[in-house]
Short mmCIF file of C-alpha atoms in Angstrom, two decimals:
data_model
loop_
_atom_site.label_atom_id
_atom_site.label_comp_id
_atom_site.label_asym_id
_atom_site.label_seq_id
_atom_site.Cartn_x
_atom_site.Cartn_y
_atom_site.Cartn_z
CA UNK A 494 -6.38 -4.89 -27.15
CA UNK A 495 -8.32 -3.48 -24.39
CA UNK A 496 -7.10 -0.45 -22.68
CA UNK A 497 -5.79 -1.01 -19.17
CA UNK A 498 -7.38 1.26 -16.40
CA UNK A 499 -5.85 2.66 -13.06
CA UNK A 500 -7.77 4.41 -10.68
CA UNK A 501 -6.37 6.81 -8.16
CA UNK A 502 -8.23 7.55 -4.90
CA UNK A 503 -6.62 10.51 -2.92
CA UNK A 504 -7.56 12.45 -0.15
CA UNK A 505 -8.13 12.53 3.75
CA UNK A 506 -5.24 13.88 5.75
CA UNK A 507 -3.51 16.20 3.87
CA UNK A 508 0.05 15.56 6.31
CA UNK A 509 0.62 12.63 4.03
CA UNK A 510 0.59 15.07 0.60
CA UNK A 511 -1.81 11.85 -0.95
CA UNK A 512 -1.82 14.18 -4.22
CA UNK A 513 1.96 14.86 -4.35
CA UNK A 514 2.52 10.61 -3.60
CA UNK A 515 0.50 9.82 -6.34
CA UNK A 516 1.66 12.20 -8.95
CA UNK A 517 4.37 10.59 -8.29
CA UNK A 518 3.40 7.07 -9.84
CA UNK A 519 0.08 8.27 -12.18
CA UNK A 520 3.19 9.39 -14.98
CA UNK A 521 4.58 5.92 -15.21
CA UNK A 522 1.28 3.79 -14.88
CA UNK A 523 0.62 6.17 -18.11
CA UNK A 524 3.57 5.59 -19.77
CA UNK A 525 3.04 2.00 -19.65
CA UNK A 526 -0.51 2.23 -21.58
CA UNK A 527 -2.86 2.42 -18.15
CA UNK A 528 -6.03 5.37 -18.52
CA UNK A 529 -5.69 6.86 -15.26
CA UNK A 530 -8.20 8.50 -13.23
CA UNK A 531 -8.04 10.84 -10.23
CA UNK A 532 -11.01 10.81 -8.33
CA UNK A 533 -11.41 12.37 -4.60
CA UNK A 534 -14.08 11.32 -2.88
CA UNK A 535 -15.20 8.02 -1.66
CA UNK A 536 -17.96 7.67 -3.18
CA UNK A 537 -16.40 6.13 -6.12
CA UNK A 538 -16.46 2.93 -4.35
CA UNK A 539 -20.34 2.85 -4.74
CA UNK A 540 -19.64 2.61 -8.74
CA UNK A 541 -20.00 -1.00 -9.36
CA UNK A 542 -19.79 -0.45 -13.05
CA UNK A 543 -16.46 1.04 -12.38
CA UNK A 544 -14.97 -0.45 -10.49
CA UNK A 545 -15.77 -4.12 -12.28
CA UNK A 546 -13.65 -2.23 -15.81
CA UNK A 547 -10.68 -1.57 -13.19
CA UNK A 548 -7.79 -3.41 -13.20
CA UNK A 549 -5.88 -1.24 -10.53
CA UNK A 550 -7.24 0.95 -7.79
CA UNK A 551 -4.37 2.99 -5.90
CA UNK A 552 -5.84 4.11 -2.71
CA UNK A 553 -4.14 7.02 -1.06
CA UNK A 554 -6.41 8.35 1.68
CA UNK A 555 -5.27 8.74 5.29
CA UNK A 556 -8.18 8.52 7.93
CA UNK A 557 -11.23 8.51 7.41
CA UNK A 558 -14.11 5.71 6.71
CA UNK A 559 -15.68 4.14 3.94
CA UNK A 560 -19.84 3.98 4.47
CA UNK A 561 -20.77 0.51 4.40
CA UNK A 562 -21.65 0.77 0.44
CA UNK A 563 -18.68 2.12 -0.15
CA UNK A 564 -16.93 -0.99 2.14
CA UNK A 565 -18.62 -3.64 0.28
CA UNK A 566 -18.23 -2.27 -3.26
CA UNK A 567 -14.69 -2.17 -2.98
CA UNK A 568 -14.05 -4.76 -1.23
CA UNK A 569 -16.09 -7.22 -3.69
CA UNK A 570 -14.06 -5.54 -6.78
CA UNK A 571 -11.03 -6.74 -5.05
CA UNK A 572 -12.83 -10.01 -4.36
CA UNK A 573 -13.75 -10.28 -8.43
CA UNK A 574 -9.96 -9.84 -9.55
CA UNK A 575 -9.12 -5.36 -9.22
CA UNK A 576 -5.94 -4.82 -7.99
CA UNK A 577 -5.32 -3.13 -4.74
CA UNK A 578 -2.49 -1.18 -4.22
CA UNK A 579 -0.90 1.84 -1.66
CA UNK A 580 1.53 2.73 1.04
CA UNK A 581 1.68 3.84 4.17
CA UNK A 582 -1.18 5.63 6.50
CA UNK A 583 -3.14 5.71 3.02
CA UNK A 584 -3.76 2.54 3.36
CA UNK A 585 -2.95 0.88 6.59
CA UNK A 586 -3.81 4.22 9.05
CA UNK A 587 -7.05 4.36 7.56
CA UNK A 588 -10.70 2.82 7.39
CA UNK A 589 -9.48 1.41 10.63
CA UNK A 590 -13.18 0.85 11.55
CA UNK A 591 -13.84 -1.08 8.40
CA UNK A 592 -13.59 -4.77 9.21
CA UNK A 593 -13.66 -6.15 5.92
CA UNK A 594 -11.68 -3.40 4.31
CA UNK A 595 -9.04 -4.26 6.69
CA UNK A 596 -8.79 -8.22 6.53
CA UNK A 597 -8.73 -7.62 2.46
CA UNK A 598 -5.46 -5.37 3.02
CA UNK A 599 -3.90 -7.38 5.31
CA UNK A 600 -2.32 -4.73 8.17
CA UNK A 601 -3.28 -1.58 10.23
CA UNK A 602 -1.10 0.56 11.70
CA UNK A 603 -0.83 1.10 15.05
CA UNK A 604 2.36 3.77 16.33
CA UNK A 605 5.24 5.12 15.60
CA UNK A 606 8.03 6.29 17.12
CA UNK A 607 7.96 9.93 17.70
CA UNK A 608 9.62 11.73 14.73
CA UNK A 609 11.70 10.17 12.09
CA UNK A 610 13.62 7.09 12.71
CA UNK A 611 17.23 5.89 10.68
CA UNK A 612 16.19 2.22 10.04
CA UNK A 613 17.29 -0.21 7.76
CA UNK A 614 14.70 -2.62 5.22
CA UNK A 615 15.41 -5.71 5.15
CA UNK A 616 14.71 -7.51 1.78
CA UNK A 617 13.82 -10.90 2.52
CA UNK A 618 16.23 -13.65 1.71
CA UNK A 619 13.51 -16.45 0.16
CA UNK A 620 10.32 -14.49 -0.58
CA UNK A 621 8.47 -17.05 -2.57
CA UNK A 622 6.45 -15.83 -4.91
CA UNK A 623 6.02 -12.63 -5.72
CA UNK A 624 9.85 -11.85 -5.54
CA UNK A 625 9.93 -9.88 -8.35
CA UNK A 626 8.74 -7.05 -7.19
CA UNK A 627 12.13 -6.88 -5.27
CA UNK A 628 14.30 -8.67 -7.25
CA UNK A 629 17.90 -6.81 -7.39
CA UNK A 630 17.52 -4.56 -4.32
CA UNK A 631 19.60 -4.92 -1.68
CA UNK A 632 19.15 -4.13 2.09
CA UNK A 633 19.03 -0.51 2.62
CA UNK A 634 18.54 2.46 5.54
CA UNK A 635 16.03 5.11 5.38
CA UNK A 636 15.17 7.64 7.62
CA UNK A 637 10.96 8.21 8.33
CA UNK A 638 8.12 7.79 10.31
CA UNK A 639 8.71 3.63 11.54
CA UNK A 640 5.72 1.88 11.38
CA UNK A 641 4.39 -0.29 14.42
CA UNK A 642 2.01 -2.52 11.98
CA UNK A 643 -0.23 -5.64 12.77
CA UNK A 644 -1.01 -8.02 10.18
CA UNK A 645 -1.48 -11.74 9.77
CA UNK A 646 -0.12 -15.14 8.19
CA UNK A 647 -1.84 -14.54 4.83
CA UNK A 648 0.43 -11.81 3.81
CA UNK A 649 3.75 -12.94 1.71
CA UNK A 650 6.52 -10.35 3.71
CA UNK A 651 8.50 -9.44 0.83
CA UNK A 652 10.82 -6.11 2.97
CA UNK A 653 10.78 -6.46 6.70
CA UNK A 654 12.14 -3.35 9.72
CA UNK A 655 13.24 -4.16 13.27
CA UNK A 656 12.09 -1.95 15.99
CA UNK A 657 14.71 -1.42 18.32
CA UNK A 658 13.42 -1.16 22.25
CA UNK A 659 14.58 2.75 23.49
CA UNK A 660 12.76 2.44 26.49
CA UNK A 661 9.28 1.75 25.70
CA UNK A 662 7.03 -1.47 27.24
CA UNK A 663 8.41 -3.75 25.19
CA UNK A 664 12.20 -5.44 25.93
CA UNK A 665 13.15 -7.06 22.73
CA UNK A 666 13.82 -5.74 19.05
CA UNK A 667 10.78 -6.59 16.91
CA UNK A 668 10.46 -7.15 13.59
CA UNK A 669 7.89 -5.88 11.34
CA UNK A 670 7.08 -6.57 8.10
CA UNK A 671 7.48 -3.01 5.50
CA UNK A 672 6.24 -4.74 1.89
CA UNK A 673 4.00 -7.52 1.69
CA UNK A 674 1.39 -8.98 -1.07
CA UNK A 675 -1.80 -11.11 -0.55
CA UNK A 676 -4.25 -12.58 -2.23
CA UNK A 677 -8.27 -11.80 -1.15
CA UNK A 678 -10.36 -13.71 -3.80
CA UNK A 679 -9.17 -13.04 -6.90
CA UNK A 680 -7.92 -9.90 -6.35
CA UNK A 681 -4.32 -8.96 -6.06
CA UNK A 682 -3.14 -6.73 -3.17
CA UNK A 683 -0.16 -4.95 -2.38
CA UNK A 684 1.27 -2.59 0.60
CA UNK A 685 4.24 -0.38 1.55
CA UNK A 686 4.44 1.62 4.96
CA UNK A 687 7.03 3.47 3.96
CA UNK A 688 5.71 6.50 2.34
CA UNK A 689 5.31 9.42 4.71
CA UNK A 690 6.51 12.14 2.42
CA UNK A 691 7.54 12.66 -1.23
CA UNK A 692 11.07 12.29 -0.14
CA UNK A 693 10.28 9.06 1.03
CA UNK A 694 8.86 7.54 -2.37
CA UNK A 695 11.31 9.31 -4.19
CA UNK A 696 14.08 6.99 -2.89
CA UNK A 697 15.12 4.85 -5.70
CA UNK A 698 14.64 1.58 -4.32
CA UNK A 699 11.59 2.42 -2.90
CA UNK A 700 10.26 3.61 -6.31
CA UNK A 701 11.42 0.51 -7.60
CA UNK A 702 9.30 -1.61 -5.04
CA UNK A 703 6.18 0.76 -5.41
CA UNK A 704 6.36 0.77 -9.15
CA UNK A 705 6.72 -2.92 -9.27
CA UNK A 706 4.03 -3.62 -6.83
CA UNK A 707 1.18 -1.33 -8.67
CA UNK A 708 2.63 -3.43 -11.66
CA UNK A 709 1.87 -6.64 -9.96
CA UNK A 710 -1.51 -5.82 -8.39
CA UNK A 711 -2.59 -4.85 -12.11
CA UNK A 712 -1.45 -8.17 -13.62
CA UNK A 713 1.18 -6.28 -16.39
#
C-alpha cells in the first residue's frame, strides 16, 4: 500500500506563527500513516513531479505571491486531484493578486474588526455533503481576529459567523461563512478563518474541524 504524502508550506508573515499552526497538525497527519514534509519557500510549487505524488498540500503562508509558475503548478495539482487545505490569512489573506489561486480556494479576506472579537460559529443545520467534517459539534463562541471574507456559490458553508454592525458603513448583521469545502477539478479543497494564533487552533472543536478537514482534502 502506497505511502500517503502531506506537504506543509509555511512561511510569509510571521504574526500568524505559520510554523507553530502547523506543528500543530504535522503530529497527527503522521500518526495516521501520512510522510510529511516541511518545505519554506514557494518555489515548491514549480515541482511538478511533486506535487503530482501529493495527496495533501497544507498551505500556511500569510502575504505574499506566488510567481506565475508557481500559480499554475499548484493550481493544476489541485486541478489533477491534491488536496488543498489551510486556515485563516494563510490562505485567504494571501496570494491576493493571484487570480486563479484565488477562484481554486474559494474566499479572500478582506477586514477585520480591530482587535479580537467574542463571536459565536455557527455549525450549519443541513450541510449536505461534506458534513462530516463537523459532525457532533455544536454551536460555540470564540474570541479572535473576525474575519470579513468574500467568497462565492461554489463553496459548501459547513460553520458560518455574524458580524454585528458597531458603527461601521454597514446597518445590518452579516453573516459570513467560517468553514467551507469546494471542489476545483478533481481536487479537494478545504478552509478555516479561524486560526490567528495557536490558542485559536488549539480549541477543541476547532481542532476537530481542522483535523477533519486536512482528513477530507486527502481522501482518508
Amino acid at each position: 500500500m502506497r505511502t500517503r504524502k502531506a506537504l506543509v508550506v509555511r512561511g510569509g508573515w510571521q504574526g500568524h506563527d505559520p510554523a507553530g499552526c502547523t506543528d500543530l497538525f504535522t503530529p497527527r497527519l503522521e500518526q495516521d500513516g501520512f510522510d510529511v514534509h516541511v518545505r519554506e519557500d514557494l518555489s515548491v510549487y514549480e515541482d511538478a513531479e511533486l506535487l503530482a505524488a501529493t495527496d495533501l498540500i497544507v498551505h500556511s503562508w500569510s502575504g505574499g505571491e506566488l510567481s506565475p509558475r508557481q500559480e499554475s503548478g499548484l493550481v493544476a495539482a489541485v486541478e489533477a486531484g491534491t488536496g488543498f487545505a489551510g486556515w485563516h490569512g494563510g490562505v485567504i489573506g494571501t496570494n491576493v493578486k493571484n487570480a486563479s489561486y484565488l477562484r481554486m480556494v474559494g474566499g479572500r479576506f478582506l477586514w477585520h474588526p480591530e482587535g479580537f472579537q467574542k463571536f459565536t460559529v455557527r455549525l450549519t443545520s443541513s450541510p449536505g455533503r461534506d458534513g462530516e467534517i463537523t459532525e457532533g459539534i455544536r454551536d460555540y463562541d470564540v474570541v479572535t481576529e473576525h474575519y470579513w471574507v468574500m467568497t462565492d456559490a461554489l463553496n459548501t458553508v459547513l460553520a458560518t459567523s455574524v458580524l454585528e454592525p458597531t458603527g461601521g458603513p454597514w446597518a445590518e448583521p452579516v453573516e459570513f461563512p467560517v468553514v467551507w469545502t469546494r471542489r476545483w477539478g478533481a481536487g479537494r479543497v478545504f478552509v478555516c478563518t479561524l486560526g490567528h494564533r495557536v490558542a485559536d487552533l488549539e480549541l477543541p472543536q476547532t481542532a476537530t474541524i481542522v483535523d477533519r478537514g486536512l482528513r477530507w482534502a486527502a481522501r482518508t
